[in-house]
PDB file of C-alpha atoms and ligand atoms in Angstrom:
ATOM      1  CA  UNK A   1      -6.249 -14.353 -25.902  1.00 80.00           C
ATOM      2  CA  UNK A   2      -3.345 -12.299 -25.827  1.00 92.00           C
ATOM      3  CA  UNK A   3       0.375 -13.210 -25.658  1.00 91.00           C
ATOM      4  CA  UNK A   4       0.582 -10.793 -22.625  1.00 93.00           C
ATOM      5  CA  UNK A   5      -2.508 -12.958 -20.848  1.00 95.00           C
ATOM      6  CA  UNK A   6      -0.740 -16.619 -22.098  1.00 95.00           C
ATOM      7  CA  UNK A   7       2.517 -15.711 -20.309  1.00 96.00           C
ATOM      8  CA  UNK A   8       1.026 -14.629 -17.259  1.00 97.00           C
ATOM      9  CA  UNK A   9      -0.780 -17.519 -17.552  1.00 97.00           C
ATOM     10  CA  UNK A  10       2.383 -20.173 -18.211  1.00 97.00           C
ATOM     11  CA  UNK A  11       4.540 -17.631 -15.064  1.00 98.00           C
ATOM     12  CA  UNK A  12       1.612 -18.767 -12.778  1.00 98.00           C
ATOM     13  CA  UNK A  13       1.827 -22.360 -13.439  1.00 98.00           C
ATOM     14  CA  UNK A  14       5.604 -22.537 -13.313  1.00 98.00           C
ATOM     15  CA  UNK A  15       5.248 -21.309 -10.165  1.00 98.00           C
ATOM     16  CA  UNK A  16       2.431 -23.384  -8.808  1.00 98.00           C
ATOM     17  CA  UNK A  17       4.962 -26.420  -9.660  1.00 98.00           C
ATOM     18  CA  UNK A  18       6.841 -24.879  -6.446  1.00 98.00           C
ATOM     19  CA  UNK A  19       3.744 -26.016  -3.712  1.00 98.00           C
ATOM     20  CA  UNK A  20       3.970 -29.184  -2.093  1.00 97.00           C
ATOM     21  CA  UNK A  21       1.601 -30.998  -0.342  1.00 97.00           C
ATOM     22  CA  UNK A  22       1.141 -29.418   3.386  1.00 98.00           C
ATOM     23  CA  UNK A  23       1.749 -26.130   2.572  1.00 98.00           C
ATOM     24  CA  UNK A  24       0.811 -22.888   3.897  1.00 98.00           C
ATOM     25  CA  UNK A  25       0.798 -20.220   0.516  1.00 98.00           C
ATOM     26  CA  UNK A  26       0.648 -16.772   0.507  1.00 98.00           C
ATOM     27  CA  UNK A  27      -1.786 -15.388  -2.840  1.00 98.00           C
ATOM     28  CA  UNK A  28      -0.599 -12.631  -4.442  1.00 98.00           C
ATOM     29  CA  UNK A  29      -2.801  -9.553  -5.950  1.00 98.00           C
ATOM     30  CA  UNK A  30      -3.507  -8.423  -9.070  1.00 98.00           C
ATOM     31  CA  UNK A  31      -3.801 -10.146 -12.771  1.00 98.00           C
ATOM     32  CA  UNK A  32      -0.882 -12.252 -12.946  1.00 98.00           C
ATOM     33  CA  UNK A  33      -1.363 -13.733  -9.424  1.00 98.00           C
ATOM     34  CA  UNK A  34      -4.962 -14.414 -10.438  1.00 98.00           C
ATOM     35  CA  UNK A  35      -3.637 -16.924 -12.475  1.00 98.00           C
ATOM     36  CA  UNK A  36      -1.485 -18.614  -9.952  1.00 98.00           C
ATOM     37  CA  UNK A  37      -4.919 -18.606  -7.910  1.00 98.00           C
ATOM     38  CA  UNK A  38      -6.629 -20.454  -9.941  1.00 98.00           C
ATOM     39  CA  UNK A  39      -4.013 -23.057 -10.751  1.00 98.00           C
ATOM     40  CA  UNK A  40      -3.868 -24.149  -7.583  1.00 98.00           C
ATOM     41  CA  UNK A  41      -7.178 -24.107  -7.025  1.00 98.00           C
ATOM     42  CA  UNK A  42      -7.035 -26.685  -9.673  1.00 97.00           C
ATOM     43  CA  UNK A  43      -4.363 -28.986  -7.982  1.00 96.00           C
ATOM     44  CA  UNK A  44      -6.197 -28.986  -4.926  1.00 96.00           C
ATOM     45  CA  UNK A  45      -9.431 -30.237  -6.646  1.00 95.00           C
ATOM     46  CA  UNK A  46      -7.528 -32.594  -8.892  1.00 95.00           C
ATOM     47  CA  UNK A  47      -4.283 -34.002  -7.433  1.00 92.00           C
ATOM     48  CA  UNK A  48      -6.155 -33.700  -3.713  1.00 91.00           C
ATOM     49  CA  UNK A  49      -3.094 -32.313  -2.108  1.00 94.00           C
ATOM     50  CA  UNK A  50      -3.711 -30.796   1.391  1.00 96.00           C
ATOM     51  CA  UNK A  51      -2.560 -26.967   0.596  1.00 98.00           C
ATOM     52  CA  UNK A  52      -4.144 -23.909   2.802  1.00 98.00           C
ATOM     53  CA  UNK A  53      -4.065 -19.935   1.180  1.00 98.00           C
ATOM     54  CA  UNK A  54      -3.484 -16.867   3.336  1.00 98.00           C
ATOM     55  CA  UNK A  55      -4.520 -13.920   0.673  1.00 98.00           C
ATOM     56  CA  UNK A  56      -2.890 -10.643   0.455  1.00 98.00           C
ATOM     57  CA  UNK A  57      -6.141  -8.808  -0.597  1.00 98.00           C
ATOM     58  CA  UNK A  58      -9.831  -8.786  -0.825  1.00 98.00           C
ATOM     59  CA  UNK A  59      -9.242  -9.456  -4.071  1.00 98.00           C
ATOM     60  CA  UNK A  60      -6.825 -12.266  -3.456  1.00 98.00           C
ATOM     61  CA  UNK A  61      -9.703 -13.778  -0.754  1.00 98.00           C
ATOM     62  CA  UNK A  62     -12.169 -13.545  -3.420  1.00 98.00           C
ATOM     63  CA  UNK A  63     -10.415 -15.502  -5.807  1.00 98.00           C
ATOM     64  CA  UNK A  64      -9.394 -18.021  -3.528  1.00 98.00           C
ATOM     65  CA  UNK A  65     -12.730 -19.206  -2.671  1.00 98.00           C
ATOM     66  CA  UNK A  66     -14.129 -19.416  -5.928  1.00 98.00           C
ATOM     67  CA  UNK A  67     -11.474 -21.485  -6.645  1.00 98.00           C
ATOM     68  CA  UNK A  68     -12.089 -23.902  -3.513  1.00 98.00           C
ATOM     69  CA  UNK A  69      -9.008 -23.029  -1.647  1.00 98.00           C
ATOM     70  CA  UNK A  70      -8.937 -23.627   1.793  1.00 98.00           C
ATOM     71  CA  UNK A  71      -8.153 -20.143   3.667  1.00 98.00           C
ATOM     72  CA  UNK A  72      -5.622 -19.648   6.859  1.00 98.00           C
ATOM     73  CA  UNK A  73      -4.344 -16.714   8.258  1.00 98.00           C
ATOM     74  CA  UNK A  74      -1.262 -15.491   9.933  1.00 98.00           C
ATOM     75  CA  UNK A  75      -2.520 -15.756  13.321  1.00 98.00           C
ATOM     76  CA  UNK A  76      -2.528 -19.324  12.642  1.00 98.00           C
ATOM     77  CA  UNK A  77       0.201 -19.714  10.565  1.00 98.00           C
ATOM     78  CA  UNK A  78       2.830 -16.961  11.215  1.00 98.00           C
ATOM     79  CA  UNK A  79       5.319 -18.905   8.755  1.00 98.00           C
ATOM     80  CA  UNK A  80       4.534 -19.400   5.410  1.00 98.00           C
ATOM     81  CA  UNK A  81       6.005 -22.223   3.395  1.00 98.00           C
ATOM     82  CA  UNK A  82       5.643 -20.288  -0.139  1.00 98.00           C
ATOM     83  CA  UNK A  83       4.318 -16.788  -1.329  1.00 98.00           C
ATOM     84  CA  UNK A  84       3.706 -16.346  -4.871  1.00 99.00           C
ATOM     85  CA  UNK A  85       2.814 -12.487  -6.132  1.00 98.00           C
ATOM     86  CA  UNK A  86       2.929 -10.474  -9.090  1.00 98.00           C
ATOM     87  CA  UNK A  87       5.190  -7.104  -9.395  1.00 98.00           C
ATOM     88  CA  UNK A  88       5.527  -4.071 -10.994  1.00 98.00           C
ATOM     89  CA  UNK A  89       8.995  -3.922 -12.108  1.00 98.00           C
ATOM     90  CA  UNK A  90      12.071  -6.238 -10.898  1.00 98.00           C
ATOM     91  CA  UNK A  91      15.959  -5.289 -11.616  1.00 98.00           C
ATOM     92  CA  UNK A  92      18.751  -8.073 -11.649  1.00 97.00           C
ATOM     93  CA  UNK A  93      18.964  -7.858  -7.809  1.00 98.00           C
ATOM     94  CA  UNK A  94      15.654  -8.902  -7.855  1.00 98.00           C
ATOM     95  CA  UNK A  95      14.136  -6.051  -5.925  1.00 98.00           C
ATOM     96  CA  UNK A  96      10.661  -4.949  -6.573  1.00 98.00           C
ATOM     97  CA  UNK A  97       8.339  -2.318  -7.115  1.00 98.00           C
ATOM     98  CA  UNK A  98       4.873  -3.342  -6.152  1.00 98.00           C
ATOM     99  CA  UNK A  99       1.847  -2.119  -5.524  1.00 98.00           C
ATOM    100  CA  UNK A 100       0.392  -1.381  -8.773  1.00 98.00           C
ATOM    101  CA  UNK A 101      -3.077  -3.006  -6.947  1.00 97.00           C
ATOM    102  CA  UNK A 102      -2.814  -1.494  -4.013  1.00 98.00           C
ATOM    103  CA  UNK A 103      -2.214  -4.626  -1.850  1.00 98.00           C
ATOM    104  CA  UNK A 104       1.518  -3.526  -1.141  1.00 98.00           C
ATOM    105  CA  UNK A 105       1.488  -3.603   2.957  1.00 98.00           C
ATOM    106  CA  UNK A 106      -0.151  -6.827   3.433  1.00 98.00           C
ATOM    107  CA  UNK A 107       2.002  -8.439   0.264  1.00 98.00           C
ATOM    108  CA  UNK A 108       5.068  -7.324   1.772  1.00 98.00           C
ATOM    109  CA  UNK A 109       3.635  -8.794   5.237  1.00 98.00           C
ATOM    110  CA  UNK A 110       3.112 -12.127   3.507  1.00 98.00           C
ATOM    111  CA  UNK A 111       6.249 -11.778   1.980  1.00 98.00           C
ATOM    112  CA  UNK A 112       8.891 -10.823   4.950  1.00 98.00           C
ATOM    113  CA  UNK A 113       6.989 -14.145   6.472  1.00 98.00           C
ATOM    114  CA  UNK A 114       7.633 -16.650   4.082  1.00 98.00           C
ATOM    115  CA  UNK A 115      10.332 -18.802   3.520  1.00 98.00           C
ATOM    116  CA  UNK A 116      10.140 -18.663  -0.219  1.00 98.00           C
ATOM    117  CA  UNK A 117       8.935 -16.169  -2.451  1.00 98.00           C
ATOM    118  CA  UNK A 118       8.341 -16.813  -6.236  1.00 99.00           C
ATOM    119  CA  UNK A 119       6.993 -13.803  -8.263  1.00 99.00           C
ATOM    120  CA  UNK A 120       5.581 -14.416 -11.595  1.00 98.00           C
ATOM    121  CA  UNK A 121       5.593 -11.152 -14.395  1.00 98.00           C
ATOM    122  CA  UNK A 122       5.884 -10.553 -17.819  1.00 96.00           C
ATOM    123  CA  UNK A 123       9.508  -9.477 -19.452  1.00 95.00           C
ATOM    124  CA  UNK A 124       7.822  -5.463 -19.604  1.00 95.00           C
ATOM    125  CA  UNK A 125       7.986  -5.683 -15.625  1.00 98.00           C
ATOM    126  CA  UNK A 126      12.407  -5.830 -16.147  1.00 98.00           C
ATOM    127  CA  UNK A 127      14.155  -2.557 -15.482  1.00 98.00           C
ATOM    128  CA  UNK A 128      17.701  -1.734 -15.118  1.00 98.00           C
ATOM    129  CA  UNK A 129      16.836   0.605 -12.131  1.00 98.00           C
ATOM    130  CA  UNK A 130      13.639   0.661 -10.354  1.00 98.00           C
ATOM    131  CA  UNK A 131      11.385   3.641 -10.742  1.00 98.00           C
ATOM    132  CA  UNK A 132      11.853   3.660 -14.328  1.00 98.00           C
ATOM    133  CA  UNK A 133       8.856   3.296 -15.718  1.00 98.00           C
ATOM    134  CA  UNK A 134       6.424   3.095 -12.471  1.00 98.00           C
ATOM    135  CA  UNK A 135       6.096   5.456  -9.548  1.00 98.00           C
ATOM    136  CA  UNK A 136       6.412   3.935  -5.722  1.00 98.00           C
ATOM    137  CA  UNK A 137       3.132   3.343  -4.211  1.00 98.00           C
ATOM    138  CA  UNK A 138       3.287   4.263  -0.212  1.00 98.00           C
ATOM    139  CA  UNK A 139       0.106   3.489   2.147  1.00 98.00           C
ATOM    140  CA  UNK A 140      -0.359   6.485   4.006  1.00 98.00           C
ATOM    141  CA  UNK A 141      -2.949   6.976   6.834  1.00 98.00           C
ATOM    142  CA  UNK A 142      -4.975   9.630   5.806  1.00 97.00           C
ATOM    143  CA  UNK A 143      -4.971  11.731   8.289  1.00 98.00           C
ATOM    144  CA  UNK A 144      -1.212  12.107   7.667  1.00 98.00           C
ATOM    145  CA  UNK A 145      -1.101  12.273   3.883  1.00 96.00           C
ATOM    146  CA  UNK A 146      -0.819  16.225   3.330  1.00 97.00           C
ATOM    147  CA  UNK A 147       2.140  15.753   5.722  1.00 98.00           C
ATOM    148  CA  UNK A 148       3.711  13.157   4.096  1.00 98.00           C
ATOM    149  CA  UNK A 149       3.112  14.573   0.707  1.00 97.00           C
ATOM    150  CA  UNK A 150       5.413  17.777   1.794  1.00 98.00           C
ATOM    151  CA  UNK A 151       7.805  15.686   3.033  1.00 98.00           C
ATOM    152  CA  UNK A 152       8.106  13.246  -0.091  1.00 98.00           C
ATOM    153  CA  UNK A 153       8.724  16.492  -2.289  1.00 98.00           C
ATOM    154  CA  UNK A 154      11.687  17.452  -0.303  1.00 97.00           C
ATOM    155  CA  UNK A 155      12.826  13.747  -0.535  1.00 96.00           C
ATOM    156  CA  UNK A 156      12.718  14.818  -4.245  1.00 97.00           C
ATOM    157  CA  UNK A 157       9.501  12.630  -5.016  1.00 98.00           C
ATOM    158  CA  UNK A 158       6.416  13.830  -7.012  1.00 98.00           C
ATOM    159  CA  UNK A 159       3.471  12.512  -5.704  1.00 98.00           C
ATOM    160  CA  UNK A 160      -0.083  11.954  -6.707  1.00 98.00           C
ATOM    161  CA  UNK A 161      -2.699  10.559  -4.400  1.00 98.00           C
ATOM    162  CA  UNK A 162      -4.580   7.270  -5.794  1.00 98.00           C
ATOM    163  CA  UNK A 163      -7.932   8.281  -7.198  1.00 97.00           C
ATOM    164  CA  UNK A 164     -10.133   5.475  -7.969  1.00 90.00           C
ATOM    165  CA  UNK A 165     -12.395   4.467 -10.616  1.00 88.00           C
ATOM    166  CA  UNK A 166     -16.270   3.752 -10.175  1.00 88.00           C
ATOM    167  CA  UNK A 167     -16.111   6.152  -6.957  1.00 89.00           C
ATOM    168  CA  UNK A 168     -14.553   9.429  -6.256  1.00 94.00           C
ATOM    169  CA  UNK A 169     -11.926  10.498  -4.301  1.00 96.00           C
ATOM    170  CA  UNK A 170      -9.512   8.530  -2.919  1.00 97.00           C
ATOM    171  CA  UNK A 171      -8.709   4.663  -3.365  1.00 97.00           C
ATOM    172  CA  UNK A 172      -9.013   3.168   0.195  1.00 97.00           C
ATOM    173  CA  UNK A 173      -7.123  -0.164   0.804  1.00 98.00           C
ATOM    174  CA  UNK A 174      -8.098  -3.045   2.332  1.00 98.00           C
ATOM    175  CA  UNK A 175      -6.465  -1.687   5.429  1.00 98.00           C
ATOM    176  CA  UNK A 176      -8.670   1.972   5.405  1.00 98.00           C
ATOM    177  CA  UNK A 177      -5.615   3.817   4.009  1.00 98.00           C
ATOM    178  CA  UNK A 178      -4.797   6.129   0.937  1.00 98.00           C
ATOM    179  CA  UNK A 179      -2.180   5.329  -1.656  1.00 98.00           C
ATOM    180  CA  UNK A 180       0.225   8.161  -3.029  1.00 98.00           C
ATOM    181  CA  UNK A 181       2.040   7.113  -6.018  1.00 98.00           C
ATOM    182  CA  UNK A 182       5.723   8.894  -6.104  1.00 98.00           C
ATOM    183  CA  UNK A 183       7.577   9.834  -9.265  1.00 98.00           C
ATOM    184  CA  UNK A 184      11.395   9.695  -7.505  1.00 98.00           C
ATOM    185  CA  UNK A 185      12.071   8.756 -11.414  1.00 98.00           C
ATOM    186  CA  UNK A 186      15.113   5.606 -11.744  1.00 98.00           C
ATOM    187  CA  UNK A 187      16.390   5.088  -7.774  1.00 98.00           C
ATOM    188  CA  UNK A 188      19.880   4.932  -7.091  1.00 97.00           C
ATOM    189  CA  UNK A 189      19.935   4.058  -3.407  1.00 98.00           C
ATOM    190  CA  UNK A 190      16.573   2.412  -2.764  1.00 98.00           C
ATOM    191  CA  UNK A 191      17.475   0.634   0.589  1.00 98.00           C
ATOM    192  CA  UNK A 192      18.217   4.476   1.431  1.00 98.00           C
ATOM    193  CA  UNK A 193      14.879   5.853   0.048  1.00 98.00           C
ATOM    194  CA  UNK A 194      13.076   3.057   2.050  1.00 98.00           C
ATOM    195  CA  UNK A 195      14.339   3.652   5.144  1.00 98.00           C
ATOM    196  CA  UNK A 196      13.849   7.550   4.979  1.00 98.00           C
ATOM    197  CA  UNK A 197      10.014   6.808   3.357  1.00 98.00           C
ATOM    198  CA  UNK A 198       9.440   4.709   6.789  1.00 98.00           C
ATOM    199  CA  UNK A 199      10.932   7.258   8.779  1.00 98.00           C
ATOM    200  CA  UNK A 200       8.160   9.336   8.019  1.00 98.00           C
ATOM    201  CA  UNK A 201       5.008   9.428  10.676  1.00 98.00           C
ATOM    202  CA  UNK A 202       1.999   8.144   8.821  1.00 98.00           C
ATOM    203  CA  UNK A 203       3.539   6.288   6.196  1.00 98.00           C
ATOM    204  CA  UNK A 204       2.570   2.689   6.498  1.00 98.00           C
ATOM    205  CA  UNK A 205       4.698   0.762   4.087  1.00 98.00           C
ATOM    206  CA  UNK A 206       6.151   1.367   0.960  1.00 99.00           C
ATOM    207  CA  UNK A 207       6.224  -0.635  -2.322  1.00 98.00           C
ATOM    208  CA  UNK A 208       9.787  -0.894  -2.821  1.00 99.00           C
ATOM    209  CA  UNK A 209      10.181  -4.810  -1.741  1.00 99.00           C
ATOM    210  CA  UNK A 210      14.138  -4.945  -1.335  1.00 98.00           C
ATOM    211  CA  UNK A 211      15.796  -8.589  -1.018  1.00 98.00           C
ATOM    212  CA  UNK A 212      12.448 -10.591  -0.677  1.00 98.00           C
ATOM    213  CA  UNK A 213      12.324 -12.359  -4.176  1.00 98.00           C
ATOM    214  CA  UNK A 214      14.129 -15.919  -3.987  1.00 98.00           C
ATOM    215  CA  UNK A 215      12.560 -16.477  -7.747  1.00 98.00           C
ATOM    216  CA  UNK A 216      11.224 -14.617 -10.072  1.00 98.00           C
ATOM    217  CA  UNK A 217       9.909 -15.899 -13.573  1.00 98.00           C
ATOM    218  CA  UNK A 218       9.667 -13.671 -16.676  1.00 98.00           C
ATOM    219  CA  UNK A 219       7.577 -14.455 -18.886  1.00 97.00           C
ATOM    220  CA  UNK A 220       8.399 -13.689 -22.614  1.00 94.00           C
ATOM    221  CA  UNK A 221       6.667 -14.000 -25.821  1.00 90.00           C
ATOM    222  CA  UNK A 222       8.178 -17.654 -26.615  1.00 90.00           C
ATOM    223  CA  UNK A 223       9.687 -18.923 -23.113  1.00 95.00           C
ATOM    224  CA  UNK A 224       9.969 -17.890 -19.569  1.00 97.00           C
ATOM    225  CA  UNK A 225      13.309 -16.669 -17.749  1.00 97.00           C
ATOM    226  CA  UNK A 226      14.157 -17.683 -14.142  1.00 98.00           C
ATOM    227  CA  UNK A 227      15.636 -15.283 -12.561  1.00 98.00           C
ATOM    228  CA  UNK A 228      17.085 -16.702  -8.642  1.00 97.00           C
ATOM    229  CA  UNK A 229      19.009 -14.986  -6.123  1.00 89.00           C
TER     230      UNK A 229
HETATM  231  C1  5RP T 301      -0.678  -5.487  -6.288  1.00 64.30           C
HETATM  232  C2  5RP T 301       0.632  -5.830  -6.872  1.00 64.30           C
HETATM  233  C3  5RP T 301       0.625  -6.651  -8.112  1.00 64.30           C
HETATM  234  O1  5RP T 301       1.320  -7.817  -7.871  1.00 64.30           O
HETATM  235  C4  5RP T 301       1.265  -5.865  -9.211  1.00 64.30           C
HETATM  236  O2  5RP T 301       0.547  -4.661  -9.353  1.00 64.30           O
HETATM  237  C5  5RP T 301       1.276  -6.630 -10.534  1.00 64.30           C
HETATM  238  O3  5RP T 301      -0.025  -6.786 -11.029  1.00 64.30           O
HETATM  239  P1  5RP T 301      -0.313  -7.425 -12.458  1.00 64.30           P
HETATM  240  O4  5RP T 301       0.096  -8.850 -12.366  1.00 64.30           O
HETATM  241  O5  5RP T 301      -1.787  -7.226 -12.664  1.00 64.30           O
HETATM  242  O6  5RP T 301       0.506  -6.657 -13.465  1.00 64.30           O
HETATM  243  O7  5RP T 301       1.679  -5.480  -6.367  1.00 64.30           O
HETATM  244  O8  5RP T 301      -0.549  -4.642  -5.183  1.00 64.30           O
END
């Protein structure tokens, strides 16, 4: 095993130490939150502690019930007691990039709704200004995407739809929608290039996740960093 897969590994516990008994948790997508998944799958089998999962993705679902979590949603619970996801890249302010899996709308859905949010990542995932080293995903209905990709390039963007791998075309998320990935290269104002991105008719969200993080752990090779608001 890899250092890279040990320290997502030890992020995902650290956080599972936040979940007390009676909670409602949000599971995050993608590898690092797979971790977290199956950790407290763990706790629930072994410790017994009455803990319910509302999952941010398919793949988030999946994972969840092969690891015996009991499953909730937000009709049920509209507050969530804890939310812990994966990102992309994090600066010092703790804003995010995320997205990376395609999961972005209903993470940041899970996210806005929860009263703590704990996001677990690997030291490569630090930046000193977003967009430095990954491009903004934005869920776009398709029928609006040729629109909205004009419109990004006079934002200054340079976007690329999401193709996927094992089909062509397109990657469709879990909510029927494309993904365009935008090259706006480091952001200087990004509560400013949020707000114009979800101005625009047909965009859904965005993955720039501005003052949601309460914690964020970085793992490194040797230790972990928390980073808190
Ligand atoms: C999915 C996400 C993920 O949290 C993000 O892509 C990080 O994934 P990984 O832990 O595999 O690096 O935002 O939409």
């Amino acid at each position: 095993v890899s250092w890279l897969e040990k320290t997502k590994e030890t992020v995902a516990s650290e956080a599972v130490k936040h979940v007390k008994d009676g909670f409602i948790v949000g599971l995050g997508s993608g590898s690092t939150a797979a971790y977290a998944i199956k950790e407290l799958g763990r706790l629930i089998c072994q410790d017994k502690i009455q803990v319910k999962g509302i999952p941010s993705s398919s793949q988030a679902k999946k994972l969840a019930v092969n690891a015996g979590i009991p499953l909730t949603t937000l009709d049920e619970h509209p507050l969530i007691d804890l939310v812990i996801d994966g990102a992309d890249e994090v600066d010092k302010e703790l804003n995010m990039i995320k997205g990376g899996g395609g999961a972005l709308t209903r993470e940041k859905i899970i996210a806005s709704a929860s009263k703590q949010v704990v996001i677990i990542a690997d030291e490569k995932k630090f930046v000193e200004k977003l967009g430095s080293t990954f491009k903004v995903p934005i869920e776009v209905l398709d029928f609006a995407f040729v629109t909205v990709f004009k419109e990004i390039e006079d934002l200054g963007g340079l976007p690329v739809l999401r193709e996927g791998n094992g089909k062509v075309g397109p990657v469709v998320t879990d909510n029927g929608n494309y993904i365009i990935d935008v090259d706006f290269g480091p952001i200087n104002k990004i509560k400013d290039l949020n707000q114009e991105l979800k101005l625009l008719p047909g965009v859904i969200e965005t993955g720039l996740f501005i003052d949601l993080a309460d914690i964020v752990y970085l793992g490194k090779r040797d230790q972990i960093t928390k980073l808190e608001k």
